[in-house]
DNA sequence: CACTCCTGTCAATAATTTTTATCAAAAAAT
DNA sequence: ATTTTTTGATAAAAATTATTGACAGGAGTG
């Protein structure tokens, strides 16, 4: 199940539109017509992200955003602002407030969902993760030692991860088994070359759809090719 | 007006690129082609952050970073390193030196600006709020060395607190036991790596429900993940 | 001094990972 | 077509690693 997202907007049409598309994208959505009820609700239930209209009847969206971002209790809830006009001042203001992204009306639902996704993804890595994404289906976080295939996290062992990493870093080039072992263990220990094959097999298996990126070059070694 | 940022890089193209985008983002930028003139300048005028190339003609970026971070006069200037290759040693070195973040070339200007922002925001947040709240169930007060889980205060020893702190500060990244010990004791004393495990155990125990935030990455180290 | 609490070490165990061995299948060479 | 070489798959052994409980020395406290 995906994250909880709250939507706050006084225009019913927009509220429904946004809500519908986020639900369709798999998020758990709750709707709010004004800031008051929203602020009450987050005391009890915390969303991962809030889609917040800049203009609200009872309270400015800016105020709400400032409130959220200044309270350490809510500081890690992401805020995506909806602005009526693309006037730059609004935008900058929104971002200076600490909003994590913004979308200007009118917007396409597709764009909105894409941005929600992007912000939440960024959040998972705390925006500091150094990640690489390949062909949109394989993603690595080199610092967190994490790997995703089509958005789903898979578990690699340390050795598997390191082999995948070196292959990707040297992508396009063939690495001999010897080189790979050398990268893994230096001259700390002696390991027979067939071992690499087994790791590669495990890797391919776990990578599933992305497994075919690891190509074998007969008689030479392995190569990563997207 | 936004903060002052200095950029030090010997490659003119990169220097211009970085400078341009930072200016466009509203920062007050000054450019330096070598470490010498930069070091002279910070005597007179102090930036909030320095974008520093790892490779400089007259002096290694590493040296400059070490210099800044070891001098209490400059210790609170943030450093963002530019590294040519994502080769791990460079990266690790950079971070161990005390650099606040790094970007590997080639980088997108957008990413660079985002990281500058992130580092500066982090800095601001720290000076204002000495407290962090995670997922609404774990709260730390860095100045008071106090911790709450679901609103209830728990007692941590100094060492436990410091480990938790570094894990949270580097959240999303795996920290090796060596790094953790290094952070705790520097090279003042030699401690066996298994010791970290014991502290982690105590931490998890005391953290109760929040204990599962500390994940182990077999063969590598520990990671904080909310 | 006696006491408590913190920190570090050790050892046992449980769990996982890495390596090796073996055999089947595929590709290349003869 | 047959043989040789190389890789892929599987299972099992060997090695490594994390977790846990127990304990000892030492710093700090009353």
CSV table of C-alpha atoms (C1' of nucleotides) in Angstrom, one decimal:
chain,number,residue,atom,x,y,z
A,1,UNK,CA,0.0,0.0,0.0
A,2,UNK,CA,1.3,3.4,-0.9
A,3,UNK,CA,1.6,6.5,1.3
A,4,UNK,CA,-1.1,8.6,2.8
A,5,UNK,CA,-1.7,11.9,1.0
A,6,UNK,CA,-4.0,14.7,2.2
A,7,UNK,CA,-5.4,17.2,-0.2
A,8,UNK,CA,-6.6,20.6,1.0
A,9,UNK,CA,-8.5,22.8,-1.5
A,10,UNK,CA,-11.6,24.8,-1.2
A,11,UNK,CA,-12.7,24.4,-4.8
A,12,UNK,CA,-14.6,21.2,-4.9
A,13,UNK,CA,-13.8,20.4,-8.6
A,14,UNK,CA,-10.1,20.6,-8.0
A,15,UNK,CA,-10.3,18.7,-4.8
A,16,UNK,CA,-12.2,15.8,-6.5
A,17,UNK,CA,-9.9,15.8,-9.5
A,18,UNK,CA,-6.7,15.7,-7.5
A,19,UNK,CA,-8.1,13.1,-5.1
A,20,UNK,CA,-9.4,10.9,-7.8
A,21,UNK,CA,-6.1,10.7,-9.6
A,22,UNK,CA,-4.0,10.2,-6.5
A,23,UNK,CA,-6.3,7.4,-5.5
A,24,UNK,CA,-6.0,5.9,-8.9
A,25,UNK,CA,-2.3,6.0,-8.5
A,26,UNK,CA,-2.6,3.9,-5.3
A,27,UNK,CA,-2.3,6.5,-2.6
A,28,UNK,CA,-4.5,6.7,0.5
A,29,UNK,CA,-6.2,10.0,0.1
A,30,UNK,CA,-8.1,12.2,2.5
A,31,UNK,CA,-9.8,15.4,1.4
A,32,UNK,CA,-10.2,18.7,3.2
A,33,UNK,CA,-12.1,21.8,2.2
A,34,UNK,CA,-10.5,24.1,4.7
A,35,UNK,CA,-7.3,24.4,6.7
A,36,UNK,CA,-9.1,24.0,10.0
A,37,UNK,CA,-10.3,20.5,9.7
A,38,UNK,CA,-7.0,19.5,8.1
A,39,UNK,CA,-5.0,20.8,11.0
A,40,UNK,CA,-7.2,18.9,13.4
A,41,UNK,CA,-6.8,15.7,11.5
A,42,UNK,CA,-3.0,15.7,11.3
A,43,UNK,CA,-3.0,15.6,15.1
A,44,UNK,CA,-4.4,12.1,14.9
A,45,UNK,CA,-3.2,10.8,11.6
A,46,UNK,CA,-0.1,11.8,9.7
A,47,UNK,CA,0.2,11.8,6.0
A,48,UNK,CA,3.4,11.5,4.1
A,49,UNK,CA,2.5,14.4,1.9
A,50,UNK,CA,0.0,17.2,1.7
A,51,UNK,CA,-1.3,18.8,-1.5
A,52,UNK,CA,-2.0,22.3,-0.4
A,53,UNK,CA,-3.8,25.0,-2.3
A,54,UNK,CA,-2.3,28.4,-2.0
A,55,UNK,CA,-5.6,30.0,-1.5
A,56,UNK,CA,-8.0,28.8,1.2
A,57,UNK,CA,-11.1,30.4,2.7
A,58,UNK,CA,-10.2,30.4,6.3
A,59,UNK,CA,-6.4,30.5,6.2
A,60,UNK,CA,-3.8,31.2,3.6
A,61,UNK,CA,-2.1,28.1,2.3
A,62,UNK,CA,1.2,29.9,2.9
A,63,UNK,CA,0.4,30.1,6.5
A,64,UNK,CA,-0.5,26.4,6.7
A,65,UNK,CA,2.8,25.5,5.0
A,66,UNK,CA,4.8,27.7,7.3
A,67,UNK,CA,3.1,26.2,10.2
A,68,UNK,CA,3.8,22.7,9.1
A,69,UNK,CA,7.4,23.3,8.2
A,70,UNK,CA,8.3,25.2,11.4
A,71,UNK,CA,6.9,22.6,13.7
A,72,UNK,CA,9.4,19.8,14.2
A,73,UNK,CA,6.4,17.5,14.8
A,74,UNK,CA,5.4,17.9,11.2
A,75,UNK,CA,8.6,19.0,9.6
A,76,UNK,CA,9.0,15.8,7.7
A,77,UNK,CA,5.6,15.9,6.0
A,78,UNK,CA,6.1,16.9,2.4
A,79,UNK,CA,4.2,19.8,1.0
A,80,UNK,CA,3.2,20.2,-2.6
A,81,UNK,CA,1.7,23.6,-3.3
A,82,UNK,CA,-1.0,24.3,-5.8
A,83,UNK,CA,-0.7,27.8,-7.1
A,84,UNK,CA,-3.3,29.6,-9.2
A,85,UNK,CA,-0.9,31.6,-11.2
A,86,UNK,CA,2.6,30.9,-12.3
A,87,UNK,CA,3.7,34.3,-11.1
A,88,UNK,CA,7.2,33.7,-10.0
A,89,UNK,CA,6.9,35.4,-6.7
A,90,UNK,CA,4.3,32.9,-5.5
A,91,UNK,CA,6.5,30.1,-6.6
A,92,UNK,CA,9.6,31.4,-4.9
A,93,UNK,CA,7.6,32.2,-1.8
A,94,UNK,CA,6.2,28.8,-1.7
A,95,UNK,CA,9.6,27.2,-2.0
A,96,UNK,CA,11.2,29.5,0.5
A,97,UNK,CA,8.6,28.6,2.9
A,98,UNK,CA,9.9,25.1,2.7
A,99,UNK,CA,7.3,23.6,0.3
A,100,UNK,CA,8.9,20.7,-1.4
A,101,UNK,CA,7.4,21.4,-4.9
A,102,UNK,CA,4.6,23.2,-6.5
A,103,UNK,CA,2.2,22.8,-9.5
A,104,UNK,CA,0.5,25.7,-11.2
A,105,UNK,CA,-3.1,25.6,-12.2
A,106,UNK,CA,-4.3,24.6,-14.6
A,107,UNK,CA,-2.3,21.4,-14.4
A,108,UNK,CA,-2.7,18.0,-15.9
A,109,UNK,CA,-3.5,15.2,-13.4
A,110,UNK,CA,-0.6,13.2,-14.9
A,111,UNK,CA,1.8,16.0,-14.0
A,112,UNK,CA,0.5,16.3,-10.5
A,113,UNK,CA,0.8,12.6,-9.8
A,114,UNK,CA,4.2,12.6,-11.2
A,115,UNK,CA,5.3,15.4,-8.9
A,116,UNK,CA,3.8,13.7,-5.9
A,117,UNK,CA,5.7,10.6,-6.8
A,118,UNK,CA,8.9,12.5,-7.3
A,119,UNK,CA,8.7,14.2,-4.0
A,120,UNK,CA,7.9,11.1,-2.1
A,121,UNK,CA,10.7,9.2,-3.8
A,122,UNK,CA,13.1,12.0,-3.0
A,123,UNK,CA,11.9,11.9,0.6
A,124,UNK,CA,12.7,8.2,1.0
A,125,UNK,CA,16.3,8.9,0.3
A,126,UNK,CA,16.1,12.0,2.4
A,127,UNK,CA,17.1,14.0,-0.7
A,128,UNK,CA,20.7,13.3,0.1
A,129,UNK,CA,20.9,9.8,-1.3
A,130,UNK,CA,23.3,9.4,-4.2
A,131,UNK,CA,21.4,7.3,-6.6
A,132,UNK,CA,21.6,6.2,-10.1
A,133,UNK,CA,18.7,5.2,-12.2
A,134,UNK,CA,19.0,3.1,-15.3
A,135,UNK,CA,16.4,3.0,-18.0
A,136,UNK,CA,13.8,3.9,-15.4
A,137,UNK,CA,13.6,0.3,-14.2
A,138,UNK,CA,16.7,-0.2,-12.1
A,139,UNK,CA,17.7,2.2,-9.3
A,140,UNK,CA,20.6,2.0,-6.9
A,141,UNK,CA,21.4,4.0,-3.8
A,142,UNK,CA,25.2,3.7,-3.4
A,143,UNK,CA,25.2,5.1,0.1
A,144,UNK,CA,22.2,3.2,1.5
A,145,UNK,CA,23.2,0.0,-0.3
A,146,UNK,CA,19.7,-0.3,-1.7
A,147,UNK,CA,18.3,-1.4,-5.0
A,148,UNK,CA,15.0,-1.1,-6.7
A,149,UNK,CA,13.6,-2.8,-9.8
A,150,UNK,CA,10.6,-1.1,-11.2
A,151,UNK,CA,10.1,0.8,-7.9
A,152,UNK,CA,10.1,-2.4,-5.8
A,153,UNK,CA,13.0,-2.8,-3.4
A,154,UNK,CA,15.0,-6.0,-3.7
A,155,UNK,CA,17.5,-7.3,-1.2
A,156,UNK,CA,21.1,-7.9,-2.4
A,157,UNK,CA,23.9,-9.1,-0.3
A,158,UNK,CA,26.9,-6.9,0.2
A,159,UNK,CA,29.0,-8.8,-2.4
A,160,UNK,CA,26.2,-8.9,-4.9
A,161,UNK,CA,25.7,-5.1,-4.5
A,162,UNK,CA,29.4,-4.4,-4.9
A,163,UNK,CA,29.6,-6.5,-8.1
A,164,UNK,CA,26.5,-4.7,-9.5
A,165,UNK,CA,28.1,-1.4,-8.6
A,166,UNK,CA,31.4,-2.0,-10.3
A,167,UNK,CA,29.6,-3.3,-13.4
A,168,UNK,CA,27.5,-0.2,-13.5
A,169,UNK,CA,30.4,2.1,-12.9
A,170,UNK,CA,32.3,0.5,-15.7
A,171,UNK,CA,29.2,0.1,-17.8
A,172,UNK,CA,29.7,-0.9,-21.4
A,173,UNK,CA,33.1,-2.4,-20.7
A,174,UNK,CA,33.8,-6.1,-20.1
A,175,UNK,CA,35.2,-7.0,-16.7
A,176,UNK,CA,37.1,-10.2,-16.4
A,177,UNK,CA,36.3,-12.4,-13.4
A,178,UNK,CA,39.7,-11.7,-12.2
A,179,UNK,CA,39.1,-8.0,-12.2
A,180,UNK,CA,35.8,-8.4,-10.4
A,181,UNK,CA,37.4,-10.5,-7.7
A,182,UNK,CA,40.2,-8.1,-7.4
A,183,UNK,CA,37.8,-5.3,-6.9
A,184,UNK,CA,36.0,-7.3,-4.2
A,185,UNK,CA,38.8,-8.7,-2.2
A,186,UNK,CA,42.0,-7.2,-3.5
A,187,UNK,CA,44.7,-9.6,-2.6
A,188,UNK,CA,43.2,-10.3,0.7
A,189,UNK,CA,42.1,-13.7,-0.3
A,190,UNK,CA,42.2,-16.2,-3.1
A,191,UNK,CA,39.0,-17.2,-4.6
A,192,UNK,CA,38.4,-19.3,-7.7
A,193,UNK,CA,36.9,-17.6,-10.7
A,194,UNK,CA,33.8,-19.7,-11.0
A,195,UNK,CA,32.6,-18.0,-7.8
A,196,UNK,CA,31.9,-14.9,-9.8
A,197,UNK,CA,29.5,-16.9,-12.0
A,198,UNK,CA,27.5,-17.8,-9.0
A,199,UNK,CA,27.2,-14.3,-7.8
A,200,UNK,CA,26.2,-13.2,-11.2
A,201,UNK,CA,23.5,-15.8,-11.3
A,202,UNK,CA,22.1,-14.7,-8.0
A,203,UNK,CA,22.2,-11.1,-9.2
A,204,UNK,CA,20.4,-11.9,-12.4
A,205,UNK,CA,17.8,-13.9,-10.5
A,206,UNK,CA,17.2,-11.2,-7.9
A,207,UNK,CA,17.2,-8.4,-10.5
A,208,UNK,CA,14.4,-10.1,-12.3
A,209,UNK,CA,13.5,-7.9,-15.3
A,210,UNK,CA,16.7,-6.0,-14.9
A,211,UNK,CA,18.8,-9.1,-14.9
A,212,UNK,CA,19.3,-9.1,-18.6
A,213,UNK,CA,21.4,-5.9,-18.3
A,214,UNK,CA,24.2,-8.2,-17.2
A,215,UNK,CA,25.6,-9.7,-20.3
A,216,UNK,CA,28.2,-12.5,-20.5
A,217,UNK,CA,31.1,-12.2,-23.0
A,218,UNK,CA,32.2,-15.7,-23.6
A,219,UNK,CA,35.8,-16.4,-22.7
A,220,UNK,CA,36.3,-12.9,-21.3
A,221,UNK,CA,33.9,-11.9,-18.5
A,222,UNK,CA,30.8,-9.9,-17.8
A,223,UNK,CA,29.5,-6.5,-19.0
A,224,UNK,CA,26.7,-4.2,-17.9
A,225,UNK,CA,24.7,-2.9,-20.9
A,226,UNK,CA,21.4,-1.0,-20.6
B,1,UNK,CA,19.2,38.4,-0.2
B,2,UNK,CA,20.5,34.9,0.0
B,3,UNK,CA,23.7,33.6,1.5
B,4,UNK,CA,27.2,34.1,0.2
B,5,UNK,CA,28.7,31.1,-1.7
B,6,UNK,CA,32.3,30.8,-2.9
B,7,UNK,CA,33.2,28.5,-5.7
B,8,UNK,CA,36.7,27.2,-6.1
B,9,UNK,CA,37.6,25.3,-9.3
B,10,UNK,CA,40.4,25.5,-11.8
B,11,UNK,CA,38.4,24.5,-14.8
B,12,UNK,CA,37.0,27.7,-16.1
B,13,UNK,CA,34.0,26.1,-17.7
B,14,UNK,CA,32.9,24.4,-14.6
B,15,UNK,CA,33.5,27.5,-12.5
B,16,UNK,CA,31.3,29.5,-14.8
B,17,UNK,CA,28.6,26.9,-14.9
B,18,UNK,CA,28.4,26.5,-11.2
B,19,UNK,CA,28.6,30.2,-10.6
B,20,UNK,CA,25.9,31.1,-13.1
B,21,UNK,CA,23.4,28.7,-11.7
B,22,UNK,CA,24.0,29.7,-8.1
B,23,UNK,CA,23.6,33.3,-9.0
B,24,UNK,CA,20.4,32.5,-10.8
B,25,UNK,CA,19.2,30.8,-7.7
B,26,UNK,CA,19.8,34.1,-5.8
B,27,UNK,CA,23.1,33.4,-4.0
B,28,UNK,CA,25.9,35.9,-3.8
B,29,UNK,CA,28.7,34.2,-5.6
B,30,UNK,CA,32.4,34.7,-5.8
B,31,UNK,CA,34.7,32.7,-8.0
B,32,UNK,CA,38.2,31.5,-7.4
B,33,UNK,CA,40.5,29.6,-9.7
B,34,UNK,CA,42.9,28.4,-7.1
B,35,UNK,CA,43.0,27.7,-3.4
B,36,UNK,CA,45.5,30.5,-2.6
B,37,UNK,CA,43.3,33.4,-3.5
B,38,UNK,CA,40.4,31.8,-1.9
B,39,UNK,CA,42.1,31.3,1.4
B,40,UNK,CA,43.2,34.9,1.3
B,41,UNK,CA,39.7,36.1,0.7
B,42,UNK,CA,38.0,34.2,3.5
B,43,UNK,CA,40.2,36.1,5.9
B,44,UNK,CA,38.2,39.2,5.0
B,45,UNK,CA,34.8,37.9,3.9
B,46,UNK,CA,33.2,34.7,5.1
B,47,UNK,CA,30.8,32.7,2.9
B,48,UNK,CA,28.1,30.5,4.2
B,49,UNK,CA,29.2,27.7,1.9
B,50,UNK,CA,32.1,26.8,-0.4
B,51,UNK,CA,31.8,24.7,-3.5
B,52,UNK,CA,35.2,23.0,-3.7
B,53,UNK,CA,36.7,21.0,-6.4
B,54,UNK,CA,38.6,18.0,-5.3
B,55,UNK,CA,41.4,18.7,-7.7
B,56,UNK,CA,43.1,22.1,-7.7
B,57,UNK,CA,46.3,23.2,-9.3
B,58,UNK,CA,48.1,24.6,-6.3
B,59,UNK,CA,46.6,22.6,-3.5
B,60,UNK,CA,44.5,19.6,-3.1
B,61,UNK,CA,40.8,20.3,-2.4
B,62,UNK,CA,41.1,17.7,0.3
B,63,UNK,CA,43.7,19.8,1.9
B,64,UNK,CA,41.6,22.9,1.7
B,65,UNK,CA,38.7,21.1,3.2
B,66,UNK,CA,40.7,19.7,6.0
B,67,UNK,CA,42.1,23.1,6.7
B,68,UNK,CA,38.6,24.7,6.9
B,69,UNK,CA,37.1,22.0,8.9
B,70,UNK,CA,39.9,21.8,11.4
B,71,UNK,CA,40.1,25.5,12.0
B,72,UNK,CA,37.4,26.6,14.5
B,73,UNK,CA,37.4,30.0,12.8
B,74,UNK,CA,36.0,28.4,9.7
B,75,UNK,CA,34.5,25.2,11.0
B,76,UNK,CA,30.9,26.4,10.5
B,77,UNK,CA,31.4,27.2,6.8
B,78,UNK,CA,29.7,24.5,4.8
B,79,UNK,CA,31.7,22.6,2.2
B,80,UNK,CA,30.3,20.9,-0.8
B,81,UNK,CA,32.9,18.9,-2.7
B,82,UNK,CA,33.0,18.4,-6.5
B,83,UNK,CA,34.5,15.1,-7.4
B,84,UNK,CA,35.6,13.9,-10.8
B,85,UNK,CA,34.8,10.3,-10.4
B,86,UNK,CA,32.4,8.4,-8.2
B,87,UNK,CA,35.2,6.2,-7.2
B,88,UNK,CA,34.4,5.4,-3.7
B,89,UNK,CA,37.7,6.3,-2.1
B,90,UNK,CA,37.3,9.9,-3.2
B,91,UNK,CA,33.8,10.1,-1.8
B,92,UNK,CA,34.6,8.5,1.4
B,93,UNK,CA,37.6,10.7,1.9
B,94,UNK,CA,35.6,13.7,1.2
B,95,UNK,CA,33.0,12.9,3.7
B,96,UNK,CA,35.5,11.8,6.3
B,97,UNK,CA,37.2,15.1,6.0
B,98,UNK,CA,34.0,16.7,7.2
B,99,UNK,CA,32.7,17.9,3.8
B,100,UNK,CA,29.0,18.4,4.2
B,101,UNK,CA,28.0,16.8,0.9
B,102,UNK,CA,29.5,16.0,-2.5
B,103,UNK,CA,28.5,16.0,-6.1
B,104,UNK,CA,30.1,13.9,-8.7
B,105,UNK,CA,31.0,15.3,-12.2
B,106,UNK,CA,29.3,15.4,-14.5
B,107,UNK,CA,26.4,16.9,-12.6
B,108,UNK,CA,23.3,18.7,-13.6
B,109,UNK,CA,23.2,22.3,-12.4
B,110,UNK,CA,19.8,21.6,-11.0
B,111,UNK,CA,21.2,18.9,-8.7
B,112,UNK,CA,24.1,21.1,-7.6
B,113,UNK,CA,21.8,24.0,-6.7
B,114,UNK,CA,19.5,21.6,-4.9
B,115,UNK,CA,22.3,20.3,-2.8
B,116,UNK,CA,23.6,23.7,-2.0
B,117,UNK,CA,20.1,24.6,-0.8
B,118,UNK,CA,19.8,21.4,1.1
B,119,UNK,CA,23.0,21.9,3.0
B,120,UNK,CA,22.2,25.5,3.8
B,121,UNK,CA,18.7,24.7,4.9
B,122,UNK,CA,20.0,21.9,7.1
B,123,UNK,CA,22.3,24.3,8.6
B,124,UNK,CA,19.6,26.8,9.3
B,125,UNK,CA,17.3,24.3,10.8
B,126,UNK,CA,19.9,23.1,13.1
B,127,UNK,CA,20.6,26.5,14.6
B,128,UNK,CA,17.0,27.2,15.1
B,129,UNK,CA,15.5,23.9,16.2
B,130,UNK,CA,17.8,21.7,18.2
B,131,UNK,CA,15.2,19.1,18.0
B,132,UNK,CA,14.2,16.6,15.4
B,133,UNK,CA,11.0,14.6,15.1
B,134,UNK,CA,10.8,11.4,13.0
B,135,UNK,CA,7.5,10.0,11.8
B,136,UNK,CA,5.9,11.5,14.9
B,137,UNK,CA,7.1,8.7,17.1
B,138,UNK,CA,10.7,9.5,17.8
B,139,UNK,CA,12.0,12.9,19.0
B,140,UNK,CA,15.5,14.0,19.9
B,141,UNK,CA,16.8,17.1,21.5
B,142,UNK,CA,20.4,17.4,20.4
B,143,UNK,CA,21.2,20.0,23.0
B,144,UNK,CA,19.6,18.5,25.9
B,145,UNK,CA,20.6,14.9,25.0
B,146,UNK,CA,17.1,13.8,25.5
B,147,UNK,CA,15.0,11.4,23.6
B,148,UNK,CA,11.3,10.6,23.4
B,149,UNK,CA,9.5,7.7,21.9
B,150,UNK,CA,5.8,8.3,21.4
B,151,UNK,CA,6.0,11.2,23.7
B,152,UNK,CA,7.5,9.2,26.5
B,153,UNK,CA,11.1,10.1,27.5
B,154,UNK,CA,13.7,7.4,27.5
B,155,UNK,CA,17.1,7.5,29.0
B,156,UNK,CA,20.1,6.9,26.7
B,157,UNK,CA,23.7,6.9,27.7
B,158,UNK,CA,26.0,9.5,26.1
B,159,UNK,CA,27.4,7.0,23.7
B,160,UNK,CA,24.1,5.6,22.7
B,161,UNK,CA,22.8,9.1,22.1
B,162,UNK,CA,25.7,10.0,19.9
B,163,UNK,CA,25.4,6.9,17.8
B,164,UNK,CA,21.7,7.6,17.3
B,165,UNK,CA,22.5,11.1,16.4
B,166,UNK,CA,25.1,10.3,13.8
B,167,UNK,CA,22.8,7.7,12.3
B,168,UNK,CA,20.0,10.2,12.0
B,169,UNK,CA,22.2,12.9,10.7
B,170,UNK,CA,23.4,10.5,8.0
B,171,UNK,CA,20.0,8.9,7.6
B,172,UNK,CA,19.6,6.7,4.6
B,173,UNK,CA,23.3,6.0,4.4
B,174,UNK,CA,24.9,3.0,5.7
B,175,UNK,CA,27.6,3.8,8.3
B,176,UNK,CA,30.3,1.2,8.8
B,177,UNK,CA,31.2,0.3,12.3
B,178,UNK,CA,34.5,1.8,11.7
B,179,UNK,CA,32.9,5.1,10.8
B,180,UNK,CA,30.7,5.1,13.8
B,181,UNK,CA,33.7,4.4,16.1
B,182,UNK,CA,35.6,7.1,14.3
B,183,UNK,CA,32.8,9.5,15.0
B,184,UNK,CA,32.7,8.5,18.6
B,185,UNK,CA,36.3,8.4,19.6
B,186,UNK,CA,38.3,9.6,16.6
B,187,UNK,CA,41.7,8.0,16.9
B,188,UNK,CA,41.8,8.6,20.6
B,189,UNK,CA,41.3,5.1,21.4
B,190,UNK,CA,41.1,1.7,19.8
B,191,UNK,CA,37.9,-0.2,20.2
B,192,UNK,CA,36.8,-3.5,18.7
B,193,UNK,CA,34.1,-3.2,16.0
B,194,UNK,CA,31.8,-5.6,17.7
B,195,UNK,CA,31.3,-3.0,20.4
B,196,UNK,CA,29.2,-1.1,18.1
B,197,UNK,CA,26.8,-4.0,17.8
B,198,UNK,CA,26.3,-4.0,21.5
B,199,UNK,CA,25.5,-0.3,21.6
B,200,UNK,CA,23.1,-0.8,18.7
B,201,UNK,CA,21.5,-3.6,20.6
B,202,UNK,CA,21.0,-1.4,23.7
B,203,UNK,CA,19.7,1.4,21.5
B,204,UNK,CA,17.2,-0.8,19.8
B,205,UNK,CA,16.1,-2.2,23.1
B,206,UNK,CA,15.6,1.2,24.7
B,207,UNK,CA,14.0,2.7,21.6
B,208,UNK,CA,11.3,0.1,21.7
B,209,UNK,CA,8.9,0.7,18.8
B,210,UNK,CA,11.4,3.1,17.2
B,211,UNK,CA,14.1,0.5,17.4
B,212,UNK,CA,13.3,-0.9,14.0
B,213,UNK,CA,14.4,2.3,12.4
B,214,UNK,CA,18.0,1.1,12.9
B,215,UNK,CA,18.6,-1.4,10.1
B,216,UNK,CA,21.6,-3.6,9.7
B,217,UNK,CA,23.2,-4.1,6.3
B,218,UNK,CA,25.0,-7.3,6.6
B,219,UNK,CA,28.7,-7.1,5.8
B,220,UNK,CA,28.6,-3.3,5.7
B,221,UNK,CA,27.2,-1.5,8.7
B,222,UNK,CA,24.1,0.1,10.0
B,223,UNK,CA,21.6,2.5,8.5
B,224,UNK,CA,18.8,4.7,9.9
B,225,UNK,CA,15.7,4.4,7.8
B,226,UNK,CA,12.3,5.8,8.8
C,1,DC,C1',34.9,3.0,50.3
C,2,DA,C1',31.0,0.8,48.4
C,3,DC,C1',28.0,1.5,45.0
C,4,DT,C1',26.0,2.2,40.5
C,5,DC,C1',26.2,2.7,35.9
C,6,DC,C1',28.7,2.9,31.5
C,7,DT,C1',31.6,1.0,28.3
C,8,DG,C1',34.1,-2.6,26.2
C,9,DT,C1',35.2,-7.6,25.5
C,10,DC,C1',34.2,-12.3,25.1
C,11,DA,C1',31.9,-16.4,23.8
C,12,DA,C1',27.9,-19.0,22.2
C,13,DT,C1',24.5,-19.3,18.9
C,14,DA,C1',21.7,-18.4,15.1
C,15,DA,C1',21.4,-16.8,10.7
C,16,DT,C1',23.2,-15.6,6.3
C,17,DT,C1',26.6,-15.4,2.9
C,18,DT,C1',30.2,-17.0,0.2
C,19,DT,C1',32.6,-20.6,-1.8
C,20,DT,C1',33.2,-25.0,-3.8
C,21,DA,C1',31.8,-29.0,-6.3
C,22,DT,C1',29.1,-31.2,-9.6
C,23,DC,C1',26.4,-31.7,-13.6
C,24,DA,C1',23.7,-30.0,-17.5
C,25,DA,C1',23.4,-27.0,-21.3
C,26,DA,C1',25.2,-23.9,-24.7
C,27,DA,C1',28.7,-22.2,-27.8
C,28,DA,C1',32.9,-22.7,-30.2
C,29,DA,C1',36.3,-25.4,-32.4
C,30,DT,C1',37.8,-29.3,-34.7
D,1,DA,C1',29.0,-34.5,-36.2
D,2,DT,C1',31.8,-34.7,-32.4
D,3,DT,C1',34.8,-32.9,-29.1
D,4,DT,C1',36.3,-29.2,-26.3
D,5,DT,C1',35.5,-25.1,-23.8
D,6,DT,C1',32.8,-22.1,-21.4
D,7,DT,C1',28.8,-20.8,-18.9
D,8,DG,C1',24.4,-21.7,-16.2
D,9,DA,C1',22.0,-24.1,-12.6
D,10,DT,C1',21.7,-26.5,-8.2
D,11,DA,C1',23.0,-28.1,-3.9
D,12,DA,C1',25.8,-28.6,-0.2
D,13,DA,C1',29.9,-27.3,2.6
D,14,DA,C1',32.5,-23.7,4.6
D,15,DA,C1',33.1,-19.2,6.3
D,16,DT,C1',31.5,-15.1,7.8
D,17,DT,C1',28.5,-12.0,10.4
D,18,DA,C1',24.9,-10.3,13.6
D,19,DT,C1',22.7,-11.0,17.7
D,20,DT,C1',22.4,-12.0,22.4
D,21,DG,C1',23.6,-12.8,27.3
D,22,DA,C1',27.1,-12.4,30.6
D,23,DC,C1',30.8,-10.2,32.8
D,24,DA,C1',34.8,-7.2,34.0
D,25,DG,C1',37.3,-2.9,34.5
D,26,DG,C1',36.7,1.9,35.4
D,27,DA,C1',34.7,6.4,35.9
D,28,DG,C1',31.8,8.9,38.6
D,29,DT,C1',28.9,9.5,42.9
D,30,DG,C1',27.3,9.5,47.4
